[in-house]
Coordinates of C-alpha atoms in Angstrom, one line a residue:
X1 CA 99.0 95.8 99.7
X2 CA 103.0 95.7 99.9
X3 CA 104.8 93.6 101.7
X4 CA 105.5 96.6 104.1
X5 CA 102.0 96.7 105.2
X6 CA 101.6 93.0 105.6
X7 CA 104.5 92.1 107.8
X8 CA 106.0 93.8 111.1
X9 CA 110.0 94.8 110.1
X10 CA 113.5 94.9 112.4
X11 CA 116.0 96.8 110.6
X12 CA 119.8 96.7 112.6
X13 CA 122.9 99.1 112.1
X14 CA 125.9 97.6 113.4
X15 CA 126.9 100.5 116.4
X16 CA 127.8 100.0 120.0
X17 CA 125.1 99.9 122.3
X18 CA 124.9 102.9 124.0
X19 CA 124.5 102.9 128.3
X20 CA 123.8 100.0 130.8
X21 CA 120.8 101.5 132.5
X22 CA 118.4 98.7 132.8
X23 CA 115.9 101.7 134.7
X24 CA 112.4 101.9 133.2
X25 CA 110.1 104.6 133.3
X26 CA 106.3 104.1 131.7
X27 CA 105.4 107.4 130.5
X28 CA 101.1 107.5 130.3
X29 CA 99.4 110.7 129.5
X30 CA 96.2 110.8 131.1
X31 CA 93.4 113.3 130.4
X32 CA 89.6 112.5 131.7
X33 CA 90.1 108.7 131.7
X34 CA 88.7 108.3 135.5
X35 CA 86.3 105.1 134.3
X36 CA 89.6 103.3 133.3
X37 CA 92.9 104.6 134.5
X38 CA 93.3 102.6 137.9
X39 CA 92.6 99.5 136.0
X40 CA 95.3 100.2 133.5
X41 CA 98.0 101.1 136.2
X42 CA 97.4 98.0 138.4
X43 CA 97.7 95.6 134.9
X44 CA 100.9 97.3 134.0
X45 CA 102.2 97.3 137.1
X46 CA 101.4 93.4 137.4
X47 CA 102.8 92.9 133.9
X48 CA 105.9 94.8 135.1
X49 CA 105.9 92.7 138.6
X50 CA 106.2 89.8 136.6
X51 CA 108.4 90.2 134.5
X52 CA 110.8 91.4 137.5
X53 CA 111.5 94.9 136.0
X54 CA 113.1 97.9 137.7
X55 CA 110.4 100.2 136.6
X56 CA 108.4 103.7 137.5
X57 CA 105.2 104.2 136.3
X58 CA 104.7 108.0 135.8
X59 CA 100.8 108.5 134.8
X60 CA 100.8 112.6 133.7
X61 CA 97.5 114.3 134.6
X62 CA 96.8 116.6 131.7
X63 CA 94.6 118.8 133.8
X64 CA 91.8 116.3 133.7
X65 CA 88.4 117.3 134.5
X66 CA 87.1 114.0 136.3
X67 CA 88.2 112.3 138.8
X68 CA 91.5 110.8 137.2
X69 CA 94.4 112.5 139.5
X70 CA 92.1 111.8 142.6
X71 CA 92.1 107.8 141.4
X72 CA 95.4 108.1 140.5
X73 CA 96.5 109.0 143.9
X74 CA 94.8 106.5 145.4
X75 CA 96.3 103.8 143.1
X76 CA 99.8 105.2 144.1
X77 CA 99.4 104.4 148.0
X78 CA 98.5 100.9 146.9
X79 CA 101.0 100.4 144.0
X80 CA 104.9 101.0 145.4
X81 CA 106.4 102.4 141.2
X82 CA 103.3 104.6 140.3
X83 CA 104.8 108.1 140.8
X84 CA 101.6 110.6 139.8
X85 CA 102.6 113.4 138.1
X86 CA 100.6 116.8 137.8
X87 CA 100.4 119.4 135.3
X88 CA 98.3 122.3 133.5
X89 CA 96.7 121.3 130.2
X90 CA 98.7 121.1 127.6
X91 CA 97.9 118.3 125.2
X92 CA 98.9 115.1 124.2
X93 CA 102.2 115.8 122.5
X94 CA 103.2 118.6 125.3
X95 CA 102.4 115.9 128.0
X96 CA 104.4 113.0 126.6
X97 CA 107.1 114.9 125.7
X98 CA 107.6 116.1 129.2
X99 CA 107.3 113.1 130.4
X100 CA 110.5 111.6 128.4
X101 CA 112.5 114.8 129.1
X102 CA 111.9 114.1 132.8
X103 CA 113.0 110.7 132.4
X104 CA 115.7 111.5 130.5
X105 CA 116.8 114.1 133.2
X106 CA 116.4 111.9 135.9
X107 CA 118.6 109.1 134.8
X108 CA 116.6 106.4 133.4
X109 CA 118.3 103.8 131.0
X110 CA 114.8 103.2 129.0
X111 CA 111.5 104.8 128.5
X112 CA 108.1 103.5 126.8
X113 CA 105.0 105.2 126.6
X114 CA 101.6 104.1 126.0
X115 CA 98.3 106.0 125.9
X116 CA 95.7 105.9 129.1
X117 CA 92.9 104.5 127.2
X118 CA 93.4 100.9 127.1
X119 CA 93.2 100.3 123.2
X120 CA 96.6 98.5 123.5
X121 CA 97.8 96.9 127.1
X122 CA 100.5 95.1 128.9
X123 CA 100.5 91.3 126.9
X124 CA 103.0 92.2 124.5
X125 CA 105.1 94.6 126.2
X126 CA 107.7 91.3 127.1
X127 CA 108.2 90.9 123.4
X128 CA 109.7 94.4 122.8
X129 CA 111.4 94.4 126.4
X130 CA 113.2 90.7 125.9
X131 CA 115.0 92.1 122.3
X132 CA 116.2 95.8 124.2
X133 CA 119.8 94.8 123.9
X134 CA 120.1 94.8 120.4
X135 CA 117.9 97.8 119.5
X136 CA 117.4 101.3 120.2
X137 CA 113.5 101.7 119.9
X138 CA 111.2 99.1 119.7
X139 CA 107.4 99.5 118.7
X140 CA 104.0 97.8 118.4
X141 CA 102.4 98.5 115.1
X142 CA 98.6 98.7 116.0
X143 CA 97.5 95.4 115.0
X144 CA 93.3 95.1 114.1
X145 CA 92.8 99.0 114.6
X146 CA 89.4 100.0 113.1
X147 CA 89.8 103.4 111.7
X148 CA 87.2 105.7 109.6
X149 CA 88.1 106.8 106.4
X150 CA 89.7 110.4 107.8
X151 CA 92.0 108.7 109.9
X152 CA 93.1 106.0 107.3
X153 CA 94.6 109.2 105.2
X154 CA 95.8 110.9 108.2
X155 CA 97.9 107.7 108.7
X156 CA 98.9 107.2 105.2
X157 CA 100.2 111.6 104.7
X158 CA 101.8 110.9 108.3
X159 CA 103.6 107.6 107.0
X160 CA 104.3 108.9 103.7
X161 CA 105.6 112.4 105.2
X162 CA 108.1 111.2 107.5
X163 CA 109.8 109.0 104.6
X164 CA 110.0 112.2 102.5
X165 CA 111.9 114.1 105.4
X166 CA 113.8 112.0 107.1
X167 CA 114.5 108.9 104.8
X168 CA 112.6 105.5 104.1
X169 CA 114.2 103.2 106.9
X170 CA 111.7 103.7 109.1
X171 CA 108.9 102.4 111.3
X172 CA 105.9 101.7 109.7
X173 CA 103.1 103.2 112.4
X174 CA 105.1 106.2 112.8
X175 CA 102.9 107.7 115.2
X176 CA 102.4 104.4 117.3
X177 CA 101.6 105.2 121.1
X178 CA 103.6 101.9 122.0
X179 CA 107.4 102.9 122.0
X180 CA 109.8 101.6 124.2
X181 CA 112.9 104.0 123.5
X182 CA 117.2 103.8 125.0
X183 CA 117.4 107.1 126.7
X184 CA 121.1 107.9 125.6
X185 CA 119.9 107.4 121.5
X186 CA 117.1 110.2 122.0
X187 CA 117.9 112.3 125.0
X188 CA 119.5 115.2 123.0
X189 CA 116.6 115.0 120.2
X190 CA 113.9 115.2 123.6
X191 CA 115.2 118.6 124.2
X192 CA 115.4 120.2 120.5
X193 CA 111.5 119.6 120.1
X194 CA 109.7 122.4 120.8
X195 CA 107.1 121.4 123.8
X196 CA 104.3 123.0 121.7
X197 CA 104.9 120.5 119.5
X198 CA 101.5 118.5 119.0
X199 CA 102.7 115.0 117.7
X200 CA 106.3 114.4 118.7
X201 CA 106.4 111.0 118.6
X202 CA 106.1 111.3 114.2
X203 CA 109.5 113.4 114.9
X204 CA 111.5 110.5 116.9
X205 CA 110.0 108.3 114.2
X206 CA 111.7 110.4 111.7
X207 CA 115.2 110.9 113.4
X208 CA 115.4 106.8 114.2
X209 CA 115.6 107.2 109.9
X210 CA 117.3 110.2 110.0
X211 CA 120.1 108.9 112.9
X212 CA 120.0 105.5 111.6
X213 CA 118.9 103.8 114.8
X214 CA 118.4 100.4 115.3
X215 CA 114.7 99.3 115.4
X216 CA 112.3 96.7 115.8
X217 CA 108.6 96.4 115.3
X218 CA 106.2 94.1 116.1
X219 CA 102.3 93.7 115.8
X220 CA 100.6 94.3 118.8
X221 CA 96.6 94.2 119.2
X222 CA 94.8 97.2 119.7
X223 CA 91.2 97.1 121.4
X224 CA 88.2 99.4 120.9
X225 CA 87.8 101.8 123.1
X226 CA 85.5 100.9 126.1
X227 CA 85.3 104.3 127.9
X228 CA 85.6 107.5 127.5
X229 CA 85.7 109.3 124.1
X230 CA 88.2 110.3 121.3
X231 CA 89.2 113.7 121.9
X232 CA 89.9 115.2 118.3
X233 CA 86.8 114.6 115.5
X234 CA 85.5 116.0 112.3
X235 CA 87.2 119.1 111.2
X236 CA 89.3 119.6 114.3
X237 CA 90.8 116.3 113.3
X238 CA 92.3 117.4 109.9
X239 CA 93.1 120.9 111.6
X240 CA 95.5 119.2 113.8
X241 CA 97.1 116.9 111.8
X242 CA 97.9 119.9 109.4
X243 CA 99.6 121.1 112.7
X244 CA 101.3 118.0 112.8
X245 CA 102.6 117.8 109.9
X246 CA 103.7 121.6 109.3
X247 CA 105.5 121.1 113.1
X248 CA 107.0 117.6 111.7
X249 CA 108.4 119.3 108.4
X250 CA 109.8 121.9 110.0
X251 CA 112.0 120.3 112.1
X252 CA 113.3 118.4 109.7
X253 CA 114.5 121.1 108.0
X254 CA 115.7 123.6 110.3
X255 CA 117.2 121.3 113.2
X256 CA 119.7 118.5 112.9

């Protein structure tokens, strides 16, 4: 195993920062996650408390089929940031990538996103939000993640595709749902992918390469899930991740 796989990288390019918007907005797609999603809005929104952020919690209700917007709502009235937002189903990537654009839109200096599910919380959010100032996306690499063998190569043609279209200084969990992002270094790029687009976040992987962006990347432990269940298995799996990568090529390509 290389070096590369082993140890967490920071790569720097000397630019001006860009904006002084210290404004955070917690992007969080949630679809069927009513056994857990209250308790991961009250510990982020503790976390955040703590660490005396200026932050929003937006939680996106994918057109959940449980009870998740109803518990949502109530977590709202009891937790002043958590702004609940409601939507048709559209997927994971369509979800996400909303929710930046909205952020983006409505002025906010920073945005991070993290999945609903729990697999990776709060207790290392400080060490990506304390080195902000000198980077332009910050990640956690999923740190202990058990993954079958599918997966495994899923990761590895994901890894290796982004490197072939859009250079090799990049991140090393490309698809990593633990990305704290400036606004002003991908606002433009939020609004040239398509909202079809089933795995953005490979893209902004890519164009942190592609634009040379400052990053940082930092192991952060990811849990078993508890509740719930995966969403995408056996075949479908490999379906979408041929998807992903036909929409991730593309765009390399034909835009920018």
């Amino acid at each position: 195993m290389t070096t590369a796989e082993t140890s967490p990288q920071s790569l720097s390019f000397r630019f001006p920062t860009i904006g002084s918007d210290e404004r955070l907005c917690i992007v969080i797609p949630v679809y069927n996650e009513q056994s857990i999603i209250g308790s991961v809005l009250q510990k982020w929104s503790q976390t955040l408390d703590e660490l005396n952020v200026d932050y929003t919690i937006r939680p996106y209700n994918d057109g959940s089929k449980d009870s998740s917007l109803n518990i949502m709502r109530d977590m709202a009235k009891l937790l002043p940031h958590v702004d609940v937002r409601d939507k048709p189903n559209g997927g994971h990537g369509n979800t996400i990538l909303t929710g930046y654009r909205e952020a983006a839109d409505d002025g906010f200096g920073w945005i991070f996103q993290v999945d609903s599910d729990d697999e990776m919380g709060p207790e290392k959010f400080s060490d990506l939000w304390d080195k902000r100032k000198d980077f332009d996306f910050l990640v956690g690499i999923r740190d202990g993640r058990i993954q079958a063998l599918p997966r495994k190569i899923i990761s590895f043609v994901s890894r290796c595709c982004v490197k072939a279209f859009y250079g090799r200084a990049t991140i090393w969990d490309v698809n990593t749902p633990y990305r704290l992002m400036r606004t002003d270094a991908f606002h433009d790029i939020f609004k040239q992918i398509p909202l079809t687009t089933f795995a953005p976040n490979l893209i902004l992987s890519g164009m942190v390469a592609r634009r040379h962006l400052r990053f940082f990347e930092t192991r952060v432990p990811q849990h078993d899930r508890t509740t719930g269940e995966v969403s995408i298995k056996k075949w479908k799996l490999f379906k979408a991740a041929a998807r992903s990568f036909a929409q991730t090529i593309s765009f390399a390509l034909f835009r920018n």
